[in-house]
Coordinates of C-alpha atoms and ligand atoms in Angstrom, one line a residue:
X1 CA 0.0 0.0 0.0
X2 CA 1.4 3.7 -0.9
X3 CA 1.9 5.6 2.4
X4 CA 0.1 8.6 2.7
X5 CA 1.1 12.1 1.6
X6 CA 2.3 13.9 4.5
X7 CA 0.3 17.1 3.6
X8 CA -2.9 15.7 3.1
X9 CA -3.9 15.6 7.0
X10 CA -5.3 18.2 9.3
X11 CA -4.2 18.3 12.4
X12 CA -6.9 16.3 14.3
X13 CA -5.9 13.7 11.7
X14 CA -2.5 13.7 11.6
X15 CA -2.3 14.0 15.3
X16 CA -4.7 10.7 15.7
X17 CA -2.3 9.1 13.1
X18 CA 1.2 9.4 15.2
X19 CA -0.7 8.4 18.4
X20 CA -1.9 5.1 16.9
X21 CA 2.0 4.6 16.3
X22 CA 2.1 4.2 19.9
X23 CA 3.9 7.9 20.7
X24 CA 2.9 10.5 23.2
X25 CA 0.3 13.1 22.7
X26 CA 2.7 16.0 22.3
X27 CA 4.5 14.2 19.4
X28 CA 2.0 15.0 17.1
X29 CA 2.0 18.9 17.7
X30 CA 5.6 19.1 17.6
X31 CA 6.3 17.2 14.2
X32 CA 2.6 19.3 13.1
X33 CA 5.2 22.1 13.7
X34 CA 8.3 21.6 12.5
X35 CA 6.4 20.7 8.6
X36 CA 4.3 24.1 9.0
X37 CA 6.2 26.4 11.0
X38 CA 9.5 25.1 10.4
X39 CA 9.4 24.3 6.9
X40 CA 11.0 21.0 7.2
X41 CA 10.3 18.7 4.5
X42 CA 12.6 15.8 5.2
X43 CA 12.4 13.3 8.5
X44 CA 16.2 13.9 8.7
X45 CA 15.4 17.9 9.8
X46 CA 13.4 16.9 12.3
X47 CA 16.3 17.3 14.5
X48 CA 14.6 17.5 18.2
X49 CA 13.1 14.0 17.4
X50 CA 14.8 10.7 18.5
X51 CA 16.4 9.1 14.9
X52 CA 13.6 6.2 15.8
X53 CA 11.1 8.4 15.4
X54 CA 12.7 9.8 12.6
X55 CA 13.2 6.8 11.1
X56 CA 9.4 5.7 11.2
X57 CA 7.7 8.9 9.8
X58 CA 10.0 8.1 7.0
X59 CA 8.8 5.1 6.7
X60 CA 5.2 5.7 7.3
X61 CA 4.5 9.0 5.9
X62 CA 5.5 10.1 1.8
X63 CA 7.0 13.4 2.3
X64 CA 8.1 13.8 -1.3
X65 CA 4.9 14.9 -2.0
X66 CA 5.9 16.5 -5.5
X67 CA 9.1 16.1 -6.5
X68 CA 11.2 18.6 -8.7
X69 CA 11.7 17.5 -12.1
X70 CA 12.8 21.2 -13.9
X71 CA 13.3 24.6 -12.6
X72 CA 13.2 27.2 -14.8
X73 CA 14.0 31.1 -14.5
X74 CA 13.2 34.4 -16.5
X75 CA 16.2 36.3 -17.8
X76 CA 14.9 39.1 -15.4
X77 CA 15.3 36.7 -12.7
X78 CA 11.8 37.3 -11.2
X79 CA 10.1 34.6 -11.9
X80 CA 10.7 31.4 -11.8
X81 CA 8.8 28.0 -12.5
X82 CA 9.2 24.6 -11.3
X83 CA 7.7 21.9 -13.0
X84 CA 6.6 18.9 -10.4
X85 CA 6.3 14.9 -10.6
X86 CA 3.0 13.7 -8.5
X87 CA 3.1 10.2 -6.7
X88 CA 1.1 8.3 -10.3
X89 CA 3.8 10.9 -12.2
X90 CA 1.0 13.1 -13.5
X91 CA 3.1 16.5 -13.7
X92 CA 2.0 20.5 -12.9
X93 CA 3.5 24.0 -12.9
X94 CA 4.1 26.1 -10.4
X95 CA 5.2 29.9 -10.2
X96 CA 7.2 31.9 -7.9
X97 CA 7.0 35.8 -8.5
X98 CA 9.2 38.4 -7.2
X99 CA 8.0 41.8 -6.6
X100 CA 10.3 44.8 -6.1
X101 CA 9.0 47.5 -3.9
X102 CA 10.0 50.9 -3.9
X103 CA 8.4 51.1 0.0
X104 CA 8.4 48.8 2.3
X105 CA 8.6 44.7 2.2
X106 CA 9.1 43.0 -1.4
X107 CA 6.2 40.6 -2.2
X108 CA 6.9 37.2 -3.4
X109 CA 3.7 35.7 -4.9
X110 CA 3.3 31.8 -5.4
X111 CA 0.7 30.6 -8.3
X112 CA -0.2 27.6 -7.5
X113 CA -2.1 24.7 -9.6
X114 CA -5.4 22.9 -8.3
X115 CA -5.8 19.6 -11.3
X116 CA -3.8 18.3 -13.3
X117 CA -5.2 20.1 -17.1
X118 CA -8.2 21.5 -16.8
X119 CA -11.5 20.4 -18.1
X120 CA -13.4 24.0 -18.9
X121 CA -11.6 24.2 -22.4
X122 CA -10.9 27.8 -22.5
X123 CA -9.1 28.4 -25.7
X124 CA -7.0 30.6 -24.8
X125 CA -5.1 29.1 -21.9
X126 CA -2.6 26.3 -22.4
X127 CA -4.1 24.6 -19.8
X128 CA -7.4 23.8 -20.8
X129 CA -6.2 23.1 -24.0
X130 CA -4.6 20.2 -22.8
X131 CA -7.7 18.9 -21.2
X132 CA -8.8 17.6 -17.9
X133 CA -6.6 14.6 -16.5
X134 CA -7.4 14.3 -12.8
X135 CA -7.9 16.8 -9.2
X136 CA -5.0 17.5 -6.7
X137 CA -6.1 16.6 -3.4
X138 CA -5.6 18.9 -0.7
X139 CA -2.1 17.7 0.4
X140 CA -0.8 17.9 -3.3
X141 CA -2.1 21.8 -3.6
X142 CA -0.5 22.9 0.1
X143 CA 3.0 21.3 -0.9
X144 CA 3.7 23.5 -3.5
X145 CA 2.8 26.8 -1.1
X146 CA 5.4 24.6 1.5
X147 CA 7.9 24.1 -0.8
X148 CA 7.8 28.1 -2.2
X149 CA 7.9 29.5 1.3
X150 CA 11.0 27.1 2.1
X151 CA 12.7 28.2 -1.2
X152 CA 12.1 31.9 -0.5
X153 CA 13.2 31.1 3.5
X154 CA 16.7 29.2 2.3
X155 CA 17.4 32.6 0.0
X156 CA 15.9 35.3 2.9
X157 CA 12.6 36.1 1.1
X158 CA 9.3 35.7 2.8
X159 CA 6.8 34.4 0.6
X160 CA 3.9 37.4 0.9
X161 CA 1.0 35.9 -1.4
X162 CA -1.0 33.0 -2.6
X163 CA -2.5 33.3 -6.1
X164 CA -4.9 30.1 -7.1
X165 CA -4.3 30.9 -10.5
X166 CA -1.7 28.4 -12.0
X167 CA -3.1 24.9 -13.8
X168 CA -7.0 24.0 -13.3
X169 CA -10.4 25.7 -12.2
X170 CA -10.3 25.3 -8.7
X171 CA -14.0 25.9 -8.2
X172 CA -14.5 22.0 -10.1
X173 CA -11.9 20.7 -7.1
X174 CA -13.6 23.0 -4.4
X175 CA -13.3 21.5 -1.2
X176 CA -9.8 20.1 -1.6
X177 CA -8.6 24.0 -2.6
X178 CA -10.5 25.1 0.6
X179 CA -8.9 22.5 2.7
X180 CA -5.9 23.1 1.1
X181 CA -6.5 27.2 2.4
X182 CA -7.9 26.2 5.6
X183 CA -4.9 24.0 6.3
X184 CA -2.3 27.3 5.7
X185 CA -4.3 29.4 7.5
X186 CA -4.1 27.3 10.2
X187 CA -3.3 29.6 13.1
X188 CA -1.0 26.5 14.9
X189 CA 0.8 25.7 11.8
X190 CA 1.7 27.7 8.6
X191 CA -0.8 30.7 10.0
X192 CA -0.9 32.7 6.4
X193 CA -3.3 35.3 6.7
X194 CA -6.8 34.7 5.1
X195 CA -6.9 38.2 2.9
X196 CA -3.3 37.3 1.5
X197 CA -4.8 34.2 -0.9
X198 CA -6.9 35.0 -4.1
X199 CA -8.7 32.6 -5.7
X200 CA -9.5 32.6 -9.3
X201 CA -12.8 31.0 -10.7
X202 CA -13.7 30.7 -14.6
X203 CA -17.3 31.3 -13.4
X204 CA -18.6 28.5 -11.6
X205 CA -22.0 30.0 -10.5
X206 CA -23.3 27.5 -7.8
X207 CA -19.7 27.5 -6.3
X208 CA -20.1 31.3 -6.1
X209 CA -23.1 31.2 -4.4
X210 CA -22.2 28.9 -2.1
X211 CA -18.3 30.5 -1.6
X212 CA -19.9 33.9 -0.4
X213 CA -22.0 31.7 2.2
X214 CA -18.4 29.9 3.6
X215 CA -17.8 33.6 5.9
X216 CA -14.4 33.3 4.4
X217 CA -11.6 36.3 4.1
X218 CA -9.9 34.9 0.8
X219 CA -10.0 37.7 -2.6
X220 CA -11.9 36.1 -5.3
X221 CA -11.3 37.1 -8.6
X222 CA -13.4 36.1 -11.6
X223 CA -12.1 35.2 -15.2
X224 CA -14.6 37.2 -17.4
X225 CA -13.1 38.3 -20.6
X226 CA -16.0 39.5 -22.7
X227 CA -18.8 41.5 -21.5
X228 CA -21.3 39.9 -24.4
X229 CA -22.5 36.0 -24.5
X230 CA -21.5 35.5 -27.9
X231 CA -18.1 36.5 -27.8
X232 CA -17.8 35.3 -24.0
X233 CA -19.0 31.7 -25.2
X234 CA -16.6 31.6 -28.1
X235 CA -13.6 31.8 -25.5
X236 CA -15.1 30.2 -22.7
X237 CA -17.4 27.4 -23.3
X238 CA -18.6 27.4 -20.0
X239 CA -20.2 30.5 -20.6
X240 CA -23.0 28.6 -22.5
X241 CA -23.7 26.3 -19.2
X242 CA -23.6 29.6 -16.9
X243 CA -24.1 32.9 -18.7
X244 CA -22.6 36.3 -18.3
X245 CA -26.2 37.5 -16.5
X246 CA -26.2 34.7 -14.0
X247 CA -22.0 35.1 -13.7
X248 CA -22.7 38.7 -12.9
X249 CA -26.1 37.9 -10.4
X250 CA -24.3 35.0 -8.1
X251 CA -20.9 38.0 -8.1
X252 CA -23.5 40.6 -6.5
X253 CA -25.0 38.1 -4.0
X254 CA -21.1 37.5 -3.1
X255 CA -20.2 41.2 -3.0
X256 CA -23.8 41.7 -0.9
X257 CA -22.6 39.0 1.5
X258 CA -19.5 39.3 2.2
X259 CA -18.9 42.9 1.0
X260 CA -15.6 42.2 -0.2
X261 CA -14.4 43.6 -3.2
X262 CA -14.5 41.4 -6.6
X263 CA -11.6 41.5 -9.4
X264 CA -12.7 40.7 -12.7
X265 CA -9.7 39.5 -15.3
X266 CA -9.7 40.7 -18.8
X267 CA -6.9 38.8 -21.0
X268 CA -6.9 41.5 -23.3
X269 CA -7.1 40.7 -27.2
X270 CA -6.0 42.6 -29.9
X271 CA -9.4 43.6 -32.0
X272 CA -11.4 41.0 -30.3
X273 CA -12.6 42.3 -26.6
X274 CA -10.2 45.2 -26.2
X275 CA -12.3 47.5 -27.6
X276 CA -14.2 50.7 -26.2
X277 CA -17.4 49.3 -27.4
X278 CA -16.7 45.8 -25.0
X279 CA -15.5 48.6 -22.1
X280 CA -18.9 50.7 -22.7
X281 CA -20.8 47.5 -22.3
X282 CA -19.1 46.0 -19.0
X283 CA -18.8 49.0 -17.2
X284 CA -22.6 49.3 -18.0
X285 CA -22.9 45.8 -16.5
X286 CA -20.6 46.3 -13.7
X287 CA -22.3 49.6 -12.8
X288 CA -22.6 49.7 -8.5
X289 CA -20.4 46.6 -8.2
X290 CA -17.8 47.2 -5.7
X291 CA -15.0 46.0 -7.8
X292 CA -12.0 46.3 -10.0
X293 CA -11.0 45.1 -13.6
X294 CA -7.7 43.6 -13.8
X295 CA -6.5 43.4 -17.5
X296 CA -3.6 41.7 -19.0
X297 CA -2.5 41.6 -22.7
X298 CA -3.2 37.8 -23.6
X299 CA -0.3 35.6 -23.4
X300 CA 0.6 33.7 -26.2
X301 CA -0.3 30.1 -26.4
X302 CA 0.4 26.9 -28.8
X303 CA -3.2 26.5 -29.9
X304 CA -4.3 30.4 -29.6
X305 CA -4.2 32.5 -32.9
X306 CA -5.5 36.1 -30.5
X307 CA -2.8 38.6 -30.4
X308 CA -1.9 40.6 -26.9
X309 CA -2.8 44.1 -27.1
X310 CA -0.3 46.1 -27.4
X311 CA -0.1 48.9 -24.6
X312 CA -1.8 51.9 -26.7
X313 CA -5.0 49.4 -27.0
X314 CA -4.7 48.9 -23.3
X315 CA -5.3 52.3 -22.2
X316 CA -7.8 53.0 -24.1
X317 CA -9.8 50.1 -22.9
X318 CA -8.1 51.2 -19.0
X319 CA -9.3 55.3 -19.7
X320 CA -12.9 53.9 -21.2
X321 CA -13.6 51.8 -18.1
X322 CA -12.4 54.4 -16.1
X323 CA -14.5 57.4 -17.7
X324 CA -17.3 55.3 -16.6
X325 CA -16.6 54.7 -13.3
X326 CA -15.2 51.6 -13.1
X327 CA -11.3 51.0 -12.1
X328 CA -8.9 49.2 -14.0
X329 CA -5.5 48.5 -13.9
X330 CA -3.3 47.2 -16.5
X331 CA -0.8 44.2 -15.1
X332 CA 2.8 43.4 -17.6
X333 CA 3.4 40.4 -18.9
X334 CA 5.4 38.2 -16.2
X335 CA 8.0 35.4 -16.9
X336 CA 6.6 35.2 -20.8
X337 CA 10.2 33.8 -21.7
X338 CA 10.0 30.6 -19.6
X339 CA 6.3 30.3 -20.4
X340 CA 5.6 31.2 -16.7
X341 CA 2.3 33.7 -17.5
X342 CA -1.3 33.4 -17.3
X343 CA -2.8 30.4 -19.0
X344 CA 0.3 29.3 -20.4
X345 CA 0.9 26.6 -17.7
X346 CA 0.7 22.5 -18.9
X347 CA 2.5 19.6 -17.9
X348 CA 5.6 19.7 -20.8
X349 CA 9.1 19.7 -20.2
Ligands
SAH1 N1 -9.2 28.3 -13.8 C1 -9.1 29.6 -13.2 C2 -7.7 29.9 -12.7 C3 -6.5 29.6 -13.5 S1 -6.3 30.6 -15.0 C4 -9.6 30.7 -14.0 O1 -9.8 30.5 -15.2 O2 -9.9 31.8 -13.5 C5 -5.7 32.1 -14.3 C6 -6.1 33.3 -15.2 O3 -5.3 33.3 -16.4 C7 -7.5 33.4 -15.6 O4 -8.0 34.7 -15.5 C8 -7.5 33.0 -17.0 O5 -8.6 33.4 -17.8 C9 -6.2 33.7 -17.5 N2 -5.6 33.2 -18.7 C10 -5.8 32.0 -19.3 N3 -5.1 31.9 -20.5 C11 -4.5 33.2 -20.6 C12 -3.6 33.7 -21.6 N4 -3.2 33.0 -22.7 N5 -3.2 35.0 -21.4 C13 -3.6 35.7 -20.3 N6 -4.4 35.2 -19.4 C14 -4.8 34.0 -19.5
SF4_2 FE1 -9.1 26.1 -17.0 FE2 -8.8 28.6 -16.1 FE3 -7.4 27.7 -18.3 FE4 -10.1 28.2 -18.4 S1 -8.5 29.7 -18.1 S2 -9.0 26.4 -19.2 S3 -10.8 27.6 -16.4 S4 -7.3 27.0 -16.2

């Protein structure tokens, strides 16, 4: 029998699990701490243990949850990308980004993937159009925000934000991403703040209306791309299953709730949704939504023929949203030379 992955327990759980190896109570919280607080990812780190112990959580636990199979970096040296072997050797991206700040700390962002492909189909993103192969469990998403924080910790860095943004829709594997969350927001273990994740959703109405019921802190940003069904639907297939009027109805119950702010994300196209007639029509849609538009010139992919806009396009789209109300800012292109951006994640090496 494969032992199980070391990040795929909560605490209750894990701590029942080392007590049925016959070891004291306090066992549990301590090893609990040395993986989340510590950062340790080997048994052989686990230096206030006895080698015994050691020696059987090595044994009985897989703690090479993902392992390392290429590590790529931009020539700015800002972002870099690690491509990861699963257990069944399935493989996913993930992406470390570094931030400089003119004030105060540097952020260092991790992206971080929720399936392995992605089944929505978008045909834009290099992910969907590589298809759906299977979901991460919980363990599998929380090692990769584990292993970025102990990468930025070996070179001094702090790791600052959580972006559910890299491979997969992680509203169609919803309650392994929010165990995954809950599990690193874990006050008594990795304790990352609630407000410093952001989770991205294609559009997944039920699993809006049922996120703004969960009373939770996390940003939630919503892919939307086109502000018109047709066009909308002839990116994003899903938009045929849950249309922009329902998208745009289960985002105001959300807002409502939980009045937290919603980001929108525009891939921006050349000729195709970056112009001041789509702007007119969302920010007429988006009219008393307490939000904010974040575009981003599309990204090129294999099986994409859409051009990025270039950044003239991009502020007239930014000005027209703006005119109306609406605020918008325009993100650059990140770690485009290593295949690191938005939607251009997929399992190749
Ligand atoms: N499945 C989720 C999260 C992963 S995709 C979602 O779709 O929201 C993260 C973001 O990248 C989404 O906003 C997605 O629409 C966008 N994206 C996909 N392909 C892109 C591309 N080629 N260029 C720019 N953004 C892209
Ligand atoms: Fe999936 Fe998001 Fe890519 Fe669409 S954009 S195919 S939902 S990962």
């Amino acid at each position: 029998m494969k032992t199980p992955l070391l990040y795929d327990f909560d605490f209750t759980e894990f701590a029942a699990r080392i007590k049925s190896w016959g070891e004291p109570k306090y066992r549990g919280k301590q090893i609990w701490e040395g993986i989340y607080k510590n950062l340790w990812l080997k048994p052989d780190e686990f230096s206030n243990l006895p080698k015994s112990l050691r020696e059987k959580m090595g044994e009985l636990l897989t703690f090479d949850v993902l392992k390392p199979v290429q590590i790529q970096e931009s020539k700015d040296g800002d972002t870099q990308k690690t491509l990861y072997e699963l257990h069944d050797g399935q493989k996913i991206e993930t992406v470390v980004m570094h931030y400089e700040r003119e004030e105060g700390q540097d952020r260092n962002t991790v992206c971080i993937s929720t399936q392995v492909g992605c089944g929505m189909g978008c045909k834009f993103c290099a992910t969907g159009q590589m298809g759906f192969k299977r979901q991460l469990s919980s363990g599998e998403i929380v090692a990769q925000v584990i292993y970025a924080a102990r990468h930025l910790q070996d070179i001094g860095e702090n790791l600052t934000n959580v972006v559910v943004m890299g491979m997969g829709e992680p509203f169609h594997n919803y309650d392994e991403t929010l165990k995954a969350l809950a599990r690193l927001n874990d006050a008594d273990g990795f304790a990352f703040g609630a407000r410093r994740f952001t989770i991205s959703t294609v559009g997944l109405v039920p699993m809006i209306w049922k996120f703004a019921e969960e009373n939770l802190q996390y940003n939630l940003a919503i892919s939307l791309h086109a502000a018109d069904d047709d066009l909308r639907s002839s990116m994003l297939p899903i938009n045929d299953k849950h249309p922009i009027n329902k998208l745009l109805e289960a985002c105001r119950h959300y807002v409502d709730t939980t009045h937290r702010q919603i980001t929108f994300e525009w891939a921006l196209i050349e000729g195709v949704n970056d112009t001041p007639e789509q702007a007119f029509i969302l920010a007429r849609k988006l009219k008393g939504l307490l939000c904010h538009v974040n575009a981003i010139p599309l990204n090129p992919t294999r099986g994409y023929h859409g051009r990025g806009a270039g950044s003239d396009r991009a502020k007239i789209f930014k000005d027209a949203l703006e005119e109306q109300g609406i605020s918008c800012s325009i993100r650059a292109h990140r770690g485009i030379d290593i295949q690191a951006g938005c939607g251009q994640l997929a399992s190749r090496n």
